[in-house]
C-alpha positions as a printed NumPy array, in Angstrom:
array([[123.147, 136.896, 173.747],
       [123.592, 137.984, 170.139],
       [127.318, 137.37 , 170.482],
       [126.624, 133.903, 171.865],
       [124.472, 132.991, 168.881],
       [127.038, 134.241, 166.366],
       [129.84 , 132.193, 167.963],
       [127.823, 128.948, 168.323],
       [129.314, 126.493, 165.791],
       [126.611, 123.922, 166.38 ],
       [123.845, 126.336, 165.445],
       [125.742, 127.357, 162.327],
       [126.128, 123.729, 161.249],
       [122.486, 123.03 , 161.96 ],
       [121.456, 126.032, 159.901],
       [123.645, 124.896, 157.004],
       [122.167, 121.399, 157.04 ],
       [118.657, 122.83 , 157.183],
       [119.388, 125.096, 154.212],
       [120.873, 122.181, 152.255],
       [117.839, 120.031, 153.   ],
       [115.519, 122.815, 151.955],
       [117.456, 123.275, 148.721],
       [117.236, 119.556, 147.924],
       [113.505, 119.585, 148.567],
       [113.   , 122.593, 146.311],
       [115.175, 121.113, 143.539],
       [113.335, 117.804, 143.582],
       [109.959, 119.473, 143.593],
       [110.961, 121.693, 140.712],
       [112.967, 118.997, 138.784],
       [111.512, 115.606, 139.72 ],
       [112.347, 112.227, 138.208],
       [109.754, 111.469, 135.545],
       [109.45 , 109.218, 132.492],
       [108.975, 109.404, 128.727],
       [108.404, 106.687, 126.133],
       [110.123, 106.65 , 122.727],
       [108.649, 104.451, 119.974],
       [110.194, 102.821, 116.919],
       [113.681, 102.379, 118.344],
       [115.677,  99.978, 116.108],
       [117.493,  97.04 , 117.697],
       [121.024,  96.228, 116.523],
       [122.033,  92.566, 116.605],
       [125.515,  91.959, 117.959],
       [127.673,  88.878, 117.334],
       [125.377,  87.269, 114.713],
       [128.263,  84.928, 113.857],
       [127.312,  82.921, 116.923],
       [124.456,  81.596, 114.761],
       [125.787,  81.892, 111.217],
       [129.097,  80.111, 111.852],
       [127.216,  76.814, 112.101],
       [125.63 ,  77.194, 108.634],
       [122.443,  78.446, 110.192],
       [120.45 ,  81.644, 109.818],
       [118.134,  83.537, 112.057],
       [114.939,  85.363, 111.259],
       [113.597,  88.147, 113.467],
       [109.91 ,  87.54 , 114.103],
       [106.926,  89.576, 115.263],
       [108.719,  92.855, 114.448],
       [110.608,  92.683, 117.727],
       [113.512,  94.612, 116.204],
       [111.452,  97.828, 116.549],
       [110.733,  98.56 , 120.202],
       [109.434, 101.155, 122.614],
       [111.808, 102.459, 125.274],
       [110.659, 104.074, 128.518],
       [113.277, 106.318, 130.093],
       [113.265, 107.523, 133.723],
       [115.302, 110.633, 134.46 ],
       [115.063, 114.089, 135.911],
       [112.796, 116.305, 133.923],
       [115.584, 118.647, 132.839],
       [117.628, 115.708, 131.522],
       [114.686, 113.96 , 129.932],
       [113.844, 117.011, 127.873],
       [117.245, 116.765, 126.164],
       [116.898, 113.132, 125.057],
       [115.806, 112.31 , 121.498],
       [114.9  , 108.942, 119.987],
       [118.134, 108.805, 117.987],
       [120.146, 109.084, 121.232],
       [118.865, 105.716, 122.404],
       [120.98 , 102.645, 121.593],
       [119.222,  99.265, 121.713],
       [121.262,  96.096, 121.218],
       [120.629,  92.362, 121.316],
       [123.737,  90.23 , 121.796],
       [123.442,  86.743, 120.302],
       [125.815,  85.542, 123.023],
       [122.89 ,  85.983, 125.414],
       [120.491,  83.793, 123.384],
       [118.319,  81.533, 125.52 ],
       [115.504,  79.089, 124.804],
       [116.801,  79.053, 121.201],
       [114.574,  82.038, 120.419],
       [115.003,  84.878, 122.937],
       [117.741,  87.513, 123.061],
       [117.599,  90.149, 125.858],
       [117.545,  93.749, 124.644],
       [119.911,  96.158, 126.377],
       [119.318,  99.909, 126.444],
       [121.976, 102.603, 126.678],
       [121.757, 106.372, 126.285],
       [125.369, 107.559, 126.132],
       [126.091, 111.044, 127.384],
       [122.936, 111.375, 129.492],
       [122.397, 110.981, 133.24 ],
       [119.342, 108.755, 133.561],
       [117.813, 106.807, 136.406],
       [116.808, 103.758, 134.325],
       [115.442, 102.654, 130.935],
       [113.349,  99.649, 129.906],
       [112.525,  98.059, 126.556],
       [109.156,  96.82 , 125.362],
       [109.353,  94.05 , 124.313],
       [112.262,  93.093, 126.517],
       [113.545,  90.353, 124.184],
       [114.369,  90.106, 120.5  ],
       [112.537,  87.048, 119.218],
       [114.312,  85.005, 116.582],
       [113.665,  81.866, 114.598],
       [116.814,  79.859, 113.932],
       [116.851,  77.82 , 110.738],
       [119.196,  76.073, 108.385],
       [120.856,  78.425, 105.919],
       [119.853,  78.008, 102.277],
       [121.053,  79.388,  98.951],
       [119.283,  79.58 ,  95.602],
       [119.699,  81.264,  92.242],
       [116.985,  83.303,  90.511],
       [116.749,  85.096,  87.158],
       [116.416,  88.87 ,  87.447],
       [113.496,  90.397,  85.569],
       [113.233,  94.149,  84.98 ],
       [110.317,  96.481,  85.596],
       [110.234, 100.187,  84.773],
       [108.383, 103.161,  86.194],
       [107.757, 106.51 ,  84.559],
       [107.732, 107.382,  80.854],
       [110.456, 108.364,  78.443],
       [110.569, 111.699,  76.626],
       [108.044, 112.398,  73.86 ],
       [109.174, 111.009,  70.514],
       [110.734, 107.917,  72.083],
       [109.556, 104.542,  73.319],
       [111.205, 101.899,  75.428],
       [113.038,  99.528,  73.118],
       [114.383,  97.015,  75.592],
       [115.818,  96.481,  79.061],
       [118.397,  93.993,  80.272],
       [119.681,  93.339,  83.77 ],
       [123.393,  92.932,  84.449],
       [123.909,  90.389,  85.913],
       [120.915,  88.445,  84.628],
       [120.871,  86.078,  87.626],
       [121.324,  86.514,  91.368],
       [122.427,  84.086,  94.056],
       [120.681,  84.661,  97.384],
       [121.095,  83.105, 100.81 ],
       [119.321,  83.314, 104.135],
       [116.871,  81.461, 106.373],
       [115.392,  78.476, 104.58 ],
       [111.79 ,  79.627, 104.984],
       [112.597,  83.075, 103.56 ],
       [114.508,  81.743, 100.542],
       [111.762,  79.202,  99.831],
       [109.17 ,  81.985,  99.825],
       [110.88 ,  83.889,  96.989],
       [108.89 ,  83.586,  93.777],
       [110.711,  86.147,  91.632],
       [113.436,  88.77 ,  91.82 ],
       [112.882,  92.109,  90.108],
       [115.233,  94.978,  89.265],
       [113.247,  98.225,  89.288],
       [114.36 , 101.383,  87.438],
       [112.824, 104.79 ,  86.775],
       [113.004, 105.805,  83.083],
       [111.273, 109.163,  83.445],
       [112.473, 111.662,  80.84 ],
       [115.072, 109.443,  79.14 ],
       [115.914, 110.279,  75.529],
       [118.918, 108.056,  74.816],
       [120.295, 104.62 ,  75.577],
       [121.727, 104.46 ,  79.074],
       [122.643, 102.234,  82.02 ],
       [120.887, 102.749,  85.343],
       [121.441, 101.489,  88.882],
       [118.522,  99.322,  89.933],
       [117.017,  98.393,  93.27 ],
       [116.394,  94.69 ,  93.799],
       [112.99 ,  93.646,  95.114],
       [112.01 ,  90.14 ,  96.188],
       [108.417,  88.941,  95.734],
       [106.542,  85.901,  97.027],
       [103.879,  83.904,  95.191],
       [101.196,  86.361,  96.365],
       [103.13 ,  89.217,  94.721],
       [103.932,  90.699,  98.13 ],
       [107.359,  92.185,  98.824],
       [109.695,  90.199, 101.064],
       [111.765,  92.035, 103.662],
       [115.302,  92.082, 102.183],
       [117.044,  92.511, 105.549],
       [117.167,  88.738, 106.084],
       [118.485,  88.019, 102.58 ],
       [122.093,  88.104, 101.45 ],
       [123.249,  88.024,  97.831],
       [126.333,  87.865,  95.649],
       [126.043,  91.364,  94.178],
       [128.502,  92.991,  96.544],
       [128.838,  96.755,  96.254],
       [128.202,  96.782,  92.495],
       [124.531,  95.868,  92.674],
       [122.397,  95.413,  89.572],
       [122.724,  97.563,  86.466],
       [119.972,  97.812,  83.869],
       [120.84 ,  98.613,  80.261],
       [118.003, 100.622,  78.713],
       [117.558, 100.866,  74.931],
       [115.301, 103.551,  73.479],
       [113.678, 103.718,  70.042],
       [112.62 , 106.829,  68.213],
       [109.096, 107.003,  66.816],
       [107.73 , 108.048,  63.439],
       [104.274, 108.257,  61.855],
       [103.88 , 106.654,  58.432],
       [100.821, 106.36 ,  56.158],
       [ 99.124, 103.055,  55.45 ],
       [ 98.656, 102.243,  51.788],
       [ 96.446,  99.433,  50.459],
       [ 96.821,  97.821,  47.026],
       [ 93.202,  97.527,  45.853],
       [ 93.957,  95.817,  42.548],
       [ 92.671,  92.503,  43.841],
       [ 89.171,  93.888,  44.54 ],
       [ 86.426,  93.377,  41.944],
       [ 82.663,  93.767,  42.02 ],
       [ 80.112,  91.239,  40.842],
       [ 78.359,  91.683,  37.512],
       [ 75.988,  94.636,  37.681],
       [ 77.897,  96.239,  40.563],
       [ 80.755,  98.668,  40.869],
       [ 83.22 ,  99.36 ,  43.641],
       [ 82.103, 102.688,  45.129],
       [ 85.098, 103.195,  47.455],
       [ 87.705, 101.441,  49.567],
       [ 88.665, 102.946,  52.929],
       [ 90.835, 101.743,  55.781],
       [ 91.34 , 102.543,  59.424],
       [ 93.793, 103.663,  60.666],
       [ 95.221, 105.579,  57.731],
       [ 98.43 , 106.236,  59.641],
       [100.412, 104.235,  62.178],
       [103.264, 104.966,  64.553],
       [106.34 , 102.794,  64.348],
       [109.439, 102.686,  66.519],
       [113.043, 101.814,  65.777],
       [116.589, 103.025,  66.036],
       [117.182, 106.349,  64.303],
       [119.354, 104.836,  61.561],
       [116.672, 102.23 ,  60.834],
       [113.874, 104.791,  60.611],
       [115.87 , 107.073,  58.33 ],
       [116.796, 104.217,  56.012],
       [113.329, 102.7  ,  55.617],
       [110.54 , 103.493,  53.213],
       [108.053, 106.083,  54.372],
       [104.884, 104.008,  54.278],
       [103.37 , 100.665,  55.178],
       [102.027,  98.869,  52.122],
       [ 99.386,  96.161,  52.383],
       [ 99.627,  93.916,  49.266],
       [ 96.701,  93.078,  47.026],
       [ 96.513,  89.423,  48.04 ],
       [ 95.933,  90.42 ,  51.691],
       [ 92.684,  92.248,  50.817],
       [ 91.655,  90.182,  47.815],
       [ 87.88 ,  90.306,  47.338],
       [ 86.383,  89.275,  43.987],
       [ 82.862,  89.396,  42.577],
       [ 81.399,  91.069,  45.654],
       [ 77.899,  92.525,  45.651],
       [ 77.675,  93.911,  49.162],
       [ 79.676,  95.858,  51.676],
       [ 82.742,  93.775,  52.583],
       [ 85.32 ,  94.171,  55.32 ],
       [ 88.777,  92.703,  55.722],
       [ 90.809,  92.82 ,  58.961],
       [ 94.497,  92.729,  58.151],
       [ 97.259,  91.943,  60.652],
       [ 99.985,  94.349,  59.55 ],
       [102.768,  92.934,  61.719],
       [104.463,  91.145,  58.822],
       [104.321,  94.255,  56.623],
       [106.18 ,  96.572,  58.983],
       [109.419,  98.072,  57.681],
       [112.365,  95.883,  58.625],
       [113.871,  96.696,  62.014],
       [110.777,  98.47 ,  63.329],
       [107.832,  97.649,  65.522],
       [104.526,  99.25 ,  66.366],
       [104.509, 101.823,  69.139],
       [101.166, 100.357,  70.213],
       [101.737,  96.642,  69.798],
       [ 98.059,  95.917,  70.419],
       [ 97.1  ,  98.085,  67.435],
       [ 98.309,  95.612,  64.826],
       [ 95.078,  95.407,  62.8  ],
       [ 93.92 ,  97.57 ,  59.912],
       [ 90.239,  97.4  ,  58.954],
       [ 89.662,  97.658,  55.185],
       [ 86.071,  98.478,  54.164],
       [ 84.897,  97.933,  50.584],
       [ 81.593,  99.538,  49.568],
       [ 79.857,  98.504,  46.333],
       [ 76.798,  99.905,  44.602],
       [ 74.493,  98.504,  41.966],
       [ 74.959, 100.051,  38.589],
       [ 72.397, 102.696,  37.676],
       [ 71.506, 103.561,  41.274],
       [ 71.777, 106.979,  42.83 ],
       [ 74.108, 107.394,  45.788],
       [ 73.717, 110.329,  48.166],
       [ 76.662, 111.066,  50.394],
       [ 76.637, 112.817,  53.791],
       [ 76.954, 116.257,  52.152],
       [ 73.746, 115.737,  50.176],
       [ 75.435, 115.457,  46.776],
       [ 74.195, 112.725,  44.465],
       [ 76.079, 110.566,  42.034],
       [ 74.896, 107.892,  39.617],
       [ 76.694, 104.61 ,  39.151],
       [ 76.512, 103.653,  35.483],
       [ 77.505, 100.489,  33.666]])
């Protein structure tokens, strides 16, 4: 009987099929088809010229160019897939309803069962194309090295031509070139990033905006000034006291200011700021008198204040009646005589 069983081809085939079936069952139990969701997958637009060739532009709305993708595959395969392996495309040739473009998902190099996008369509708003020209202003971040101040900044080019969907271009209020000047100690030229702002001072997504800058971009020429501290001097010859009084003292605040200018200018200028007598003229005074002097016009030529809001010097004139005793803060007394 044993010999009969060993020579029975049908039983052998049946046993093989049973073993194969059992193996498939075990494999599927141990490595089943399951799913995983990947968020933030970018959508690439293909054949945009379908829209732009007719002098129109499109604007992606509702952030539909960032999608979630759910992938169905065997567990062992799914564990190998990363977000960057997923390719999502929207072909403008498939545009329907003038606003919807189906999103296709591919994961090259992986054996998957299926994959689906959420949302399924790229939503676009098709508009007339528009161009406009804006001046480029410059903003800086950071601070220059000690002993220097920012002298000036200038964008190159000074204007930019932009184009894109009409609603986007119309929303631009200003165009800014931003540069970081941290640690600078000499004049230099920096590459700048261009930022578009609307009337609410909110940034506008630049992805929908084209410009004429090409690969060169915007350069910003930065000029630095050195700083120096100089004393303030006041000509008090125009100050007189009334009859029976004497000028006790004249003081001013600040006694020293910081100015900024190019090194050659600072080295060639006088070493003080002089306020002339006619600026503080006070005659026949019999009480404490103050004068606030705007020193801007008295700055050495080719310089400016480091703190441009600190352009005032306060001059205080104190008088005392003749024959009176004055006691200062140290307790010492002095007598003012005629």
